[in-house]
Tab-separated table of N, CA, C and O in Angstrom:
chain	number	residue	atom	x	y	z
T	18	MET	N	9.383	-8.857	-17.929
T	18	MET	CA	9.613	-9.358	-16.599
T	18	MET	C	8.286	-9.866	-16.041
T	18	MET	O	7.267	-9.209	-16.160
T	19	ASN	N	8.338	-11.002	-15.442
T	19	ASN	CA	7.158	-11.671	-14.920
T	19	ASN	C	7.127	-11.539	-13.393
T	19	ASN	O	8.152	-11.738	-12.739
T	20	ILE	N	5.963	-11.226	-12.830
T	20	ILE	CA	5.854	-11.053	-11.378
T	20	ILE	C	6.233	-12.336	-10.650
T	20	ILE	O	6.847	-12.289	-9.585
T	21	GLN	N	5.885	-13.486	-11.208
T	21	GLN	CA	6.226	-14.749	-10.538
T	21	GLN	C	7.737	-14.943	-10.483
T	21	GLN	O	8.265	-15.443	-9.492
T	22	ASP	N	8.449	-14.515	-11.524
T	22	ASP	CA	9.912	-14.597	-11.516
T	22	ASP	C	10.496	-13.716	-10.420
T	22	ASP	O	11.470	-14.077	-9.765
T	23	VAL	N	9.900	-12.545	-10.222
T	23	VAL	CA	10.350	-11.620	-9.178
T	23	VAL	C	10.147	-12.245	-7.803
T	23	VAL	O	11.047	-12.230	-6.952
T	24	ILE	N	8.967	-12.807	-7.586
T	24	ILE	CA	8.657	-13.426	-6.297
T	24	ILE	C	9.595	-14.606	-6.034
T	24	ILE	O	10.103	-14.776	-4.924
T	25	THR	N	9.848	-15.401	-7.050
T	25	THR	CA	10.760	-16.531	-6.900
T	25	THR	C	12.177	-16.053	-6.610
T	25	THR	O	12.855	-16.575	-5.725
T	26	TYR	N	12.633	-15.049	-7.344
T	26	TYR	CA	13.991	-14.536	-7.165
T	26	TYR	C	14.204	-14.030	-5.744
T	26	TYR	O	15.230	-14.319	-5.123
T	27	PHE	N	13.251	-13.259	-5.230
T	27	PHE	CA	13.399	-12.681	-3.893
T	27	PHE	C	12.891	-13.619	-2.794
T	27	PHE	O	12.888	-13.253	-1.633
T	28	ARG	N	12.434	-14.809	-3.156
T	28	ARG	CA	11.991	-15.848	-2.226
T	28	ARG	C	10.727	-15.476	-1.461
T	28	ARG	O	10.647	-15.634	-0.243
T	29	GLY	N	9.755	-14.953	-2.195
T	29	GLY	CA	8.442	-14.682	-1.617
T	29	GLY	C	8.030	-13.228	-1.751
T	29	GLY	O	8.881	-12.343	-1.897
T	30	PRO	N	6.711	-12.968	-1.703
T	30	PRO	CA	6.218	-11.606	-1.864
T	30	PRO	C	6.672	-10.664	-0.743
T	30	PRO	O	6.995	-9.512	-0.999
T	31	ALA	N	6.729	-11.161	0.487
T	31	ALA	CA	7.158	-10.305	1.600
T	31	ALA	C	8.625	-9.915	1.449
T	31	ALA	O	8.995	-8.761	1.684
T	32	CYS	N	9.450	-10.858	1.046
T	32	CYS	CA	10.871	-10.574	0.829
T	32	CYS	C	11.069	-9.627	-0.352
T	32	CYS	O	11.936	-8.747	-0.316
T	33	ALA	N	10.268	-9.813	-1.396
T	33	ALA	CA	10.333	-8.900	-2.549
T	33	ALA	C	9.959	-7.493	-2.113
T	33	ALA	O	10.617	-6.521	-2.505
T	34	ALA	N	8.931	-7.382	-1.291
T	34	ALA	CA	8.508	-6.069	-0.802
T	34	ALA	C	9.626	-5.408	-0.006
T	34	ALA	O	9.909	-4.224	-0.184
T	35	ARG	N	10.288	-6.163	0.860
T	35	ARG	CA	11.400	-5.602	1.653
T	35	ARG	C	12.549	-5.170	0.748
T	35	ARG	O	13.118	-4.097	0.922
T	36	ALA	N	12.891	-6.013	-0.214
T	36	ALA	CA	14.001	-5.706	-1.114
T	36	ALA	C	13.727	-4.450	-1.938
T	36	ALA	O	14.644	-3.705	-2.272
T	37	LEU	N	12.457	-4.216	-2.252
T	37	LEU	CA	12.087	-3.078	-3.094
T	37	LEU	C	11.569	-1.899	-2.286
T	37	LEU	O	11.078	-0.924	-2.844
T	38	ASP	N	11.665	-2.000	-0.964
T	38	ASP	CA	11.235	-0.929	-0.065
T	38	ASP	C	9.795	-0.493	-0.358
T	38	ASP	O	9.506	0.684	-0.564
T	39	THR	N	8.913	-1.487	-0.406
T	39	THR	CA	7.498	-1.245	-0.627
T	39	THR	C	6.705	-2.161	0.297
T	39	THR	O	7.283	-2.841	1.130
T	40	THR	N	5.407	-2.179	0.147
T	40	THR	CA	4.563	-2.998	1.020
T	40	THR	C	4.164	-4.292	0.316
T	40	THR	O	4.098	-4.338	-0.921
T	41	PRO	N	3.858	-5.328	1.097
T	41	PRO	CA	3.349	-6.555	0.487
T	41	PRO	C	2.038	-6.305	-0.272
T	41	PRO	O	1.767	-6.964	-1.272
T	42	GLN	N	1.246	-5.328	0.177
T	42	GLN	CA	0.004	-4.989	-0.516
T	42	GLN	C	0.298	-4.467	-1.920
T	42	GLN	O	-0.453	-4.734	-2.860
T	43	ASN	N	1.380	-3.729	-2.063
T	43	ASN	CA	1.766	-3.223	-3.380
T	43	ASN	C	2.137	-4.384	-4.300
T	43	ASN	O	1.721	-4.422	-5.467
T	44	ILE	N	2.877	-5.341	-3.775
T	44	ILE	CA	3.240	-6.525	-4.554
T	44	ILE	C	1.969	-7.291	-4.944
T	44	ILE	O	1.828	-7.746	-6.078
T	45	SER	N	1.019	-7.404	-4.003
T	45	SER	CA	-0.254	-8.071	-4.294
T	45	SER	C	-1.003	-7.368	-5.412
T	45	SER	O	-1.650	-8.012	-6.241
T	46	GLY	N	-0.911	-6.044	-5.450
T	46	GLY	CA	-1.533	-5.279	-6.532
T	46	GLY	C	-0.925	-5.616	-7.881
T	46	GLY	O	-1.635	-5.741	-8.884
T	47	TRP	N	0.389	-5.786	-7.912
T	47	TRP	CA	1.051	-6.171	-9.166
T	47	TRP	C	0.570	-7.539	-9.610
T	47	TRP	O	0.344	-7.772	-10.796
T	48	ILE	N	0.417	-8.443	-8.635
T	48	ILE	CA	-0.054	-9.795	-8.957
T	48	ILE	C	-1.460	-9.724	-9.531
T	48	ILE	O	-1.763	-10.341	-10.560
T	49	ALA	N	-2.330	-8.960	-8.883
T	49	ALA	CA	-3.731	-8.842	-9.319
T	49	ALA	C	-3.828	-8.220	-10.713
T	49	ALA	O	-4.632	-8.650	-11.542
T	50	GLU	N	-2.997	-7.203	-10.972
T	50	GLU	CA	-3.028	-6.520	-12.271
T	50	GLU	C	-2.251	-7.281	-13.336
T	50	GLU	O	-2.458	-7.070	-14.527
T	51	GLY	N	-1.324	-8.114	-12.904
T	51	GLY	CA	-0.492	-8.846	-13.847
T	51	GLY	C	0.569	-7.990	-14.499
T	51	GLY	O	1.119	-8.354	-15.537
T	52	VAL	N	0.876	-6.842	-13.870
T	52	VAL	CA	1.832	-5.896	-14.449
T	52	VAL	C	2.730	-5.320	-13.353
T	52	VAL	O	2.254	-4.947	-12.295
T	53	ILE	N	4.008	-5.248	-13.646
T	53	ILE	CA	4.955	-4.568	-12.768
T	53	ILE	C	5.230	-3.210	-13.405
T	53	ILE	O	5.587	-3.150	-14.584
T	54	PRO	N	5.067	-2.110	-12.658
T	54	PRO	CA	5.340	-0.794	-13.241
T	54	PRO	C	6.754	-0.727	-13.837
T	54	PRO	O	7.701	-1.303	-13.295
T	55	ARG	N	6.860	-0.059	-14.957
T	55	ARG	CA	8.126	-0.018	-15.693
T	55	ARG	C	9.287	0.482	-14.831
T	55	ARG	O	10.371	-0.092	-14.859
T	56	GLY	N	9.082	1.514	-14.064
T	56	GLY	CA	10.159	2.033	-13.212
T	56	GLY	C	10.626	0.984	-12.214
T	56	GLY	O	11.825	0.852	-11.950
T	57	ARG	N	9.680	0.247	-11.671
T	57	ARG	CA	10.023	-0.823	-10.732
T	57	ARG	C	10.766	-1.940	-11.442
T	57	ARG	O	11.655	-2.563	-10.871
T	58	GLN	N	10.430	-2.186	-12.713
T	58	GLN	CA	11.145	-3.218	-13.467
T	58	GLN	C	12.625	-2.872	-13.577
T	58	GLN	O	13.485	-3.734	-13.402
T	59	TYR	N	12.921	-1.606	-13.846
T	59	TYR	CA	14.325	-1.208	-13.950
T	59	TYR	C	15.015	-1.319	-12.597
T	59	TYR	O	16.167	-1.727	-12.509
T	60	GLU	N	14.303	-0.971	-11.521
T	60	GLU	CA	14.858	-1.106	-10.174
T	60	GLU	C	15.157	-2.582	-9.881
T	60	GLU	O	16.222	-2.912	-9.346
T	61	ILE	N	14.237	-3.461	-10.236
T	61	ILE	CA	14.420	-4.895	-10.016
T	61	ILE	C	15.589	-5.410	-10.842
T	61	ILE	O	16.390	-6.227	-10.372
T	62	GLN	N	15.728	-4.920	-12.061
T	62	GLN	CA	16.847	-5.334	-12.910
T	62	GLN	C	18.169	-4.991	-12.237
T	62	GLN	O	19.090	-5.814	-12.208
T	63	VAL	N	18.265	-3.800	-11.676
T	63	VAL	CA	19.493	-3.372	-11.007
T	63	VAL	C	19.715	-4.197	-9.742
T	63	VAL	O	20.809	-4.711	-9.504
T	64	LYS	N	18.672	-4.337	-8.924
T	64	LYS	CA	18.817	-5.048	-7.649
T	64	LYS	C	19.052	-6.542	-7.830
T	64	LYS	O	19.632	-7.176	-6.957
T	65	SER	N	18.636	-7.089	-8.961
T	65	SER	CA	18.883	-8.513	-9.225
T	65	SER	C	20.185	-8.695	-10.024
T	65	SER	O	20.493	-9.808	-10.439
T	66	GLN	N	20.908	-7.630	-10.217
T	66	GLN	CA	22.162	-7.628	-10.968
T	66	GLN	C	22.003	-8.249	-12.357
T	66	GLN	O	22.835	-9.003	-12.836
T	67	GLY	N	20.857	-7.932	-12.986
T	67	GLY	CA	20.601	-8.371	-14.351
T	67	GLY	C	20.001	-9.760	-14.474
T	67	GLY	O	19.742	-10.213	-15.581
T	68	ALA	N	19.762	-10.439	-13.353
T	68	ALA	CA	19.137	-11.765	-13.413
T	68	ALA	C	17.704	-11.648	-13.929
T	68	ALA	O	17.208	-12.549	-14.608
T	69	LEU	N	17.039	-10.554	-13.592
T	69	LEU	CA	15.696	-10.252	-14.099
T	69	LEU	C	15.826	-9.009	-14.971
T	69	LEU	O	16.458	-8.032	-14.571
T	70	VAL	N	15.251	-9.038	-16.145
T	70	VAL	CA	15.434	-7.953	-17.111
T	70	VAL	C	14.109	-7.263	-17.399
T	70	VAL	O	13.093	-7.915	-17.646
T	71	ALA	N	14.130	-5.933	-17.368
T	71	ALA	CA	12.947	-5.126	-17.665
T	71	ALA	C	12.508	-5.352	-19.110
T	71	ALA	O	13.331	-5.642	-19.988
T	72	GLU	N	11.201	-5.207	-19.332
T	72	GLU	CA	10.671	-5.316	-20.689
T	72	GLU	C	11.253	-4.201	-21.545
T	72	GLU	O	11.515	-3.107	-21.055
T	73	SER	N	11.423	-4.479	-22.806
T	73	SER	CA	11.949	-3.476	-23.724
T	73	SER	C	10.938	-2.364	-23.941
T	73	SER	O	9.726	-2.589	-23.894
T	74	TRP	N	11.459	-1.190	-24.200
T	74	TRP	CA	10.596	-0.058	-24.515
T	74	TRP	C	10.043	-0.253	-25.911
T	74	TRP	O	10.772	-0.587	-26.849
T	75	ASP	N	8.745	-0.095	-26.054
T	75	ASP	CA	8.074	-0.264	-27.340
T	75	ASP	C	7.617	1.105	-27.823
T	75	ASP	O	6.714	1.702	-27.242
T	76	PRO	N	8.231	1.651	-28.876
T	76	PRO	CA	7.872	2.998	-29.323
T	76	PRO	C	6.427	3.109	-29.801
T	76	PRO	O	5.873	4.194	-29.826
T	77	ALA	N	5.809	1.993	-30.154
T	77	ALA	CA	4.421	2.031	-30.621
T	77	ALA	C	3.417	2.031	-29.468
T	77	ALA	O	2.245	2.307	-29.670
T	78	ARG	N	3.878	1.733	-28.248
T	78	ARG	CA	2.973	1.653	-27.105
T	78	ARG	C	2.790	3.029	-26.475
T	78	ARG	O	3.725	3.806	-26.363
T	79	ASN	N	1.566	3.301	-26.054
T	79	ASN	CA	1.254	4.577	-25.426
T	79	ASN	C	1.421	4.428	-23.916
T	79	ASN	O	0.536	3.946	-23.234
T	80	TYR	N	2.554	4.845	-23.384
T	80	TYR	CA	2.854	4.675	-21.970
T	80	TYR	C	2.211	5.735	-21.084
T	80	TYR	O	2.036	5.537	-19.907
T	81	GLN	N	1.877	6.873	-21.641
T	81	GLN	CA	1.376	7.978	-20.839
T	81	GLN	C	-0.129	8.157	-20.934
T	81	GLN	O	-0.678	9.052	-20.309
T	82	GLY	N	-0.805	7.342	-21.688
T	82	GLY	CA	-2.238	7.490	-21.842
T	82	GLY	C	-2.633	8.685	-22.706
T	82	GLY	O	-3.778	9.119	-22.723
T	83	ILE	N	-1.671	9.235	-23.413
T	83	ILE	CA	-1.907	10.407	-24.271
T	83	ILE	C	-1.941	9.933	-25.715
T	83	ILE	O	-1.041	9.225	-26.168
T	84	LYS	N	-2.975	10.325	-26.433
T	84	LYS	CA	-3.056	9.931	-27.840
T	84	LYS	C	-2.058	10.746	-28.664
T	84	LYS	O	-1.954	11.952	-28.494
T	85	PRO	N	-1.328	10.064	-29.555
T	85	PRO	CA	-0.339	10.766	-30.382
T	85	PRO	C	-0.997	11.682	-31.389
T	85	PRO	O	-2.109	11.601	-31.714
């Protein structure tokens, strides 16, 4: 899922923030980092009724910062 797609879907960062019950500053943080938190991706997938799809889970990726 791409942050620009989210902003376009919700018609702007402020509208995206309202739809996701967060602050515009939080959305700006996603833009700056280039990453949408995984939990938020699933929330966006549900709220967009599947128009935006969360990234697939990658079993090789370390999501928790813990070395296997």
